Amino acid sequence: MDMATALVLILLMASSSCSVPCLALAKDATSSSGSQQKQWKPRQQVKEQPLVIGYSHDPKGDKVLRAIGHGVNVICWSFFYLDVDDQDPPKPIIRTDLDLSAIKAVRDAAGKDHVLHMAAIGGWNGPHPPPGFSGAQWAQTFVDFNKQNGYIFDGLDWDLEGHDDRTAPTSAFSLNTLDVMADMSKALKDQHGYIVSMAPAESYLDVLAPDHQFSLDLNLFPRWWEKPDRQALQAENFSHAGRQCYAYVLHRAGTNSFDWVSLQLYESFSRFAYETIVVAERDGENIISAQMDAMRRRAVAAFDGFDVELPKYGKVRIQVPPWKLVFGFANGWADGIKVVKVERRALNRLFVRLKTAGVMFWTIDEEGNNGLYLAKEVNEAIERSKIDWHDLNDDVLPDDENEVHDDDDEDDDQQRRDEL
């Protein structure tokens, strides 16, 4: 499939009546006696409602409930760690400093049974899994942990990253860590029915990479910054990019093992930041158009597929369909220099034109900073997208003379829908 065909297919999804699987709404299964569940099941995904995903580490404040009121329907609680206990021999455990009883109270709050609760593994400066245990063993450890704590979590979200200290052991992945991530994901999905997702920094899954290179290192210079524009990075002494490490996990586990893939477009000095801040300003491009065009290119490239040369597997093709693709943004903490401030009107266009799975943001705990409630803006954009874009005013969706309409050639469009 070429890029032009992929773009048409994505645009058709926006105009056709078909919807994409996005949000978990089903209530937990409970026993008729109201006592301990005989067979607990995670809340599952259904169609029609885009994902609005927020991360949080504070279940006690009022920001999480407010964010749910603003439209957040997935909370990734951050963070949890794969660790070992102090027994001899050591056994695998799940470790966290989060208040699990407070998280359960949020989960059980009246009227909030449509919200997915995910355990986010890793985080920046977080430990990587210790060696010695298989992905299947870690999966069972997580299942047991969830049962012991009253079935708080519907699934697991991978957010393993690098470290401030570029010489630290976790400034690189090991193949064993990537194998564990893949195998644990597949076991949780196939054997236990859990929701599984990943949130790679953009450089960890770069759909626009110009070559097939792969690296385990997480302390690389962001090579997409061209030489005339590198002064900002050099001033920051920044060298914390990766190179397609999460592509290995996607390939080994299979895309079907993941319910969604959230690209961290808010990665510091990301390709997205370079295109929409540095290049757009230099070329005099409108920031809203620059952000929307950048998202469109990524959706098309992910759908069309991109090649990566992986250890043990050779050159493979990685594809992420629109109904699994989530774009991740920063909220009030974005500085517009190394981290992009997403424009409201770009969000409007995203939901109208691309129909990707939804939006993720970091972090609920910073909602309201600098007067920005990103969850609320995302929810408003979703509501606007339900209106036929031909009827929207210019503030919501300016005319695009290059827009592809589904009535231009009904036969060709039907054929493309069949291909989907």
PDB file of C-alpha atoms in Angstrom, residues 316-415:
ATOM      1  CA  VAL A 316      10.357  -6.501   9.531  1.00  0.00           C
ATOM      2  CA  ARG A 317       7.394  -4.268   8.730  1.00  0.00           C
ATOM      3  CA  ILE A 318       5.662  -2.533  11.628  1.00  0.00           C
ATOM      4  CA  GLN A 319       2.087  -1.308  11.229  1.00  0.00           C
ATOM      5  CA  VAL A 320      -0.240   0.451  13.667  1.00  0.00           C
ATOM      6  CA  PRO A 321      -3.772   0.961  12.310  1.00  0.00           C
ATOM      7  CA  PRO A 322      -5.654   4.198  13.079  1.00  0.00           C
ATOM      8  CA  TRP A 323      -8.054   2.455  15.442  1.00  0.00           C
ATOM      9  CA  LYS A 324      -5.100   1.554  17.685  1.00  0.00           C
ATOM     10  CA  LEU A 325      -3.161   4.818  17.324  1.00  0.00           C
ATOM     11  CA  VAL A 326      -3.278   7.437  20.093  1.00  0.00           C
ATOM     12  CA  PHE A 327      -1.392  10.738  20.049  1.00  0.00           C
ATOM     13  CA  GLY A 328       0.094  11.848  23.361  1.00  0.00           C
ATOM     14  CA  PHE A 329       0.433  15.518  24.361  1.00  0.00           C
ATOM     15  CA  ALA A 330       1.589  17.624  27.284  1.00  0.00           C
ATOM     16  CA  ASN A 331      -0.888  19.835  29.122  1.00  0.00           C
ATOM     17  CA  GLY A 332      -0.059  22.945  31.149  1.00  0.00           C
ATOM     18  CA  TRP A 333       3.641  22.126  31.575  1.00  0.00           C
ATOM     19  CA  ALA A 334       4.480  22.292  27.837  1.00  0.00           C
ATOM     20  CA  ASP A 335       6.939  25.118  27.154  1.00  0.00           C
ATOM     21  CA  GLY A 336       6.521  25.398  23.378  1.00  0.00           C
ATOM     22  CA  ILE A 337      10.300  25.121  22.978  1.00  0.00           C
ATOM     23  CA  LYS A 338      11.336  21.528  23.603  1.00  0.00           C
ATOM     24  CA  VAL A 339       7.806  20.251  24.248  1.00  0.00           C
ATOM     25  CA  VAL A 340       4.896  21.108  21.923  1.00  0.00           C
ATOM     26  CA  LYS A 341       1.826  22.977  23.134  1.00  0.00           C
ATOM     27  CA  VAL A 342      -0.993  21.333  21.205  1.00  0.00           C
ATOM     28  CA  GLU A 343      -3.468  23.798  19.674  1.00  0.00           C
ATOM     29  CA  ARG A 344      -7.183  23.417  20.350  1.00  0.00           C
ATOM     30  CA  ARG A 345      -8.055  23.769  16.678  1.00  0.00           C
ATOM     31  CA  ALA A 346      -5.526  21.084  15.789  1.00  0.00           C
ATOM     32  CA  LEU A 347      -7.423  18.765  18.130  1.00  0.00           C
ATOM     33  CA  ASN A 348     -10.652  19.682  16.337  1.00  0.00           C
ATOM     34  CA  ARG A 349      -9.160  18.664  13.019  1.00  0.00           C
ATOM     35  CA  LEU A 350      -7.661  15.482  14.478  1.00  0.00           C
ATOM     36  CA  PHE A 351     -11.017  14.039  15.513  1.00  0.00           C
ATOM     37  CA  VAL A 352     -12.831  15.177  12.372  1.00  0.00           C
ATOM     38  CA  ARG A 353     -10.314  14.132   9.768  1.00  0.00           C
ATOM     39  CA  LEU A 354      -8.254  11.221  11.040  1.00  0.00           C
ATOM     40  CA  LYS A 355     -10.472   9.289  13.448  1.00  0.00           C
ATOM     41  CA  THR A 356      -7.558   7.805  15.330  1.00  0.00           C
ATOM     42  CA  ALA A 357      -8.280   5.986  18.586  1.00  0.00           C
ATOM     43  CA  GLY A 358      -8.000   9.067  20.778  1.00  0.00           C
ATOM     44  CA  VAL A 359      -5.685  11.304  22.779  1.00  0.00           C
ATOM     45  CA  MET A 360      -3.394  10.682  25.741  1.00  0.00           C
ATOM     46  CA  PHE A 361      -1.849  13.363  27.951  1.00  0.00           C
ATOM     47  CA  TRP A 362       0.678  13.743  30.718  1.00  0.00           C
ATOM     48  CA  THR A 363      -0.498  14.414  33.335  1.00  0.00           C
ATOM     49  CA  ILE A 364      -3.793  14.706  35.225  1.00  0.00           C
ATOM     50  CA  ASP A 365      -1.848  16.025  38.193  1.00  0.00           C
ATOM     51  CA  GLU A 366      -0.986  19.159  36.187  1.00  0.00           C
ATOM     52  CA  GLU A 367      -4.471  19.827  34.831  1.00  0.00           C
ATOM     53  CA  GLY A 368      -5.339  23.479  35.422  1.00  0.00           C
ATOM     54  CA  ASN A 369      -1.732  24.656  35.357  1.00  0.00           C
ATOM     55  CA  ASN A 370      -1.456  27.867  33.355  1.00  0.00           C
ATOM     56  CA  GLY A 371      -5.247  27.758  33.033  1.00  0.00           C
ATOM     57  CA  LEU A 372      -5.222  24.717  30.724  1.00  0.00           C
ATOM     58  CA  TYR A 373      -7.572  21.775  31.196  1.00  0.00           C
ATOM     59  CA  LEU A 374      -6.523  19.605  28.291  1.00  0.00           C
ATOM     60  CA  ALA A 375      -9.040  16.841  28.998  1.00  0.00           C
ATOM     61  CA  LYS A 376     -11.839  19.377  28.695  1.00  0.00           C
ATOM     62  CA  GLU A 377     -10.464  20.702  25.393  1.00  0.00           C
ATOM     63  CA  VAL A 378     -10.141  17.183  24.035  1.00  0.00           C
ATOM     64  CA  ASN A 379     -13.713  16.364  25.035  1.00  0.00           C
ATOM     65  CA  GLU A 380     -14.984  19.545  23.371  1.00  0.00           C
ATOM     66  CA  ALA A 381     -13.095  18.596  20.204  1.00  0.00           C
ATOM     67  CA  ILE A 382     -14.731  15.164  20.261  1.00  0.00           C
ATOM     68  CA  GLU A 383     -18.180  16.761  20.549  1.00  0.00           C
ATOM     69  CA  ARG A 384     -17.444  19.110  17.648  1.00  0.00           C
ATOM     70  CA  SER A 385     -16.318  16.178  15.516  1.00  0.00           C
ATOM     71  CA  LYS A 386     -19.848  14.769  15.642  1.00  0.00           C
ATOM     72  CA  ILE A 387     -20.987  17.687  13.470  1.00  0.00           C
ATOM     73  CA  ASP A 388     -20.625  17.404   9.708  1.00  0.00           C
ATOM     74  CA  TRP A 389     -17.443  19.393   9.033  1.00  0.00           C
ATOM     75  CA  HIS A 390     -19.069  21.148   6.050  1.00  0.00           C
ATOM     76  CA  ASP A 391     -21.280  22.948   8.578  1.00  0.00           C
ATOM     77  CA  LEU A 392     -18.506  23.987  10.942  1.00  0.00           C
ATOM     78  CA  ASN A 393     -17.400  27.562  11.110  1.00  0.00           C
ATOM     79  CA  ASP A 394     -13.861  28.638  10.271  1.00  0.00           C
ATOM     80  CA  ASP A 395     -12.771  28.697  13.884  1.00  0.00           C
ATOM     81  CA  VAL A 396     -13.484  25.013  14.211  1.00  0.00           C
ATOM     82  CA  LEU A 397     -12.347  23.678  10.881  1.00  0.00           C
ATOM     83  CA  PRO A 398     -11.118  25.991   8.109  1.00  0.00           C
ATOM     84  CA  ASP A 399     -11.837  24.890   4.552  1.00  0.00           C
ATOM     85  CA  ASP A 400      -9.241  22.686   2.945  1.00  0.00           C
ATOM     86  CA  GLU A 401      -9.302  22.759  -0.824  1.00  0.00           C
ATOM     87  CA  ASN A 402      -7.427  19.466  -0.870  1.00  0.00           C
ATOM     88  CA  GLU A 403      -9.994  17.669   1.297  1.00  0.00           C
ATOM     89  CA  VAL A 404     -11.034  14.262  -0.055  1.00  0.00           C
ATOM     90  CA  HIS A 405     -14.807  13.714  -0.051  1.00  0.00           C
ATOM     91  CA  ASP A 406     -16.467  10.335  -0.075  1.00  0.00           C
ATOM     92  CA  ASP A 407     -18.947  11.321  -2.773  1.00  0.00           C
ATOM     93  CA  ASP A 408     -16.284  11.960  -5.430  1.00  0.00           C
ATOM     94  CA  ASP A 409     -16.239   8.354  -6.531  1.00  0.00           C
ATOM     95  CA  GLU A 410     -18.603   6.077  -4.658  1.00  0.00           C
ATOM     96  CA  ASP A 411     -17.384   2.894  -6.316  1.00  0.00           C
ATOM     97  CA  ASP A 412     -13.737   3.513  -5.444  1.00  0.00           C
ATOM     98  CA  ASP A 413     -14.687   4.498  -1.912  1.00  0.00           C
ATOM     99  CA  GLN A 414     -16.717   1.327  -1.381  1.00  0.00           C
ATOM    100  CA  GLN A 415     -13.805  -0.736  -2.582  1.00  0.00           C
TER     101      GLN A 415
END
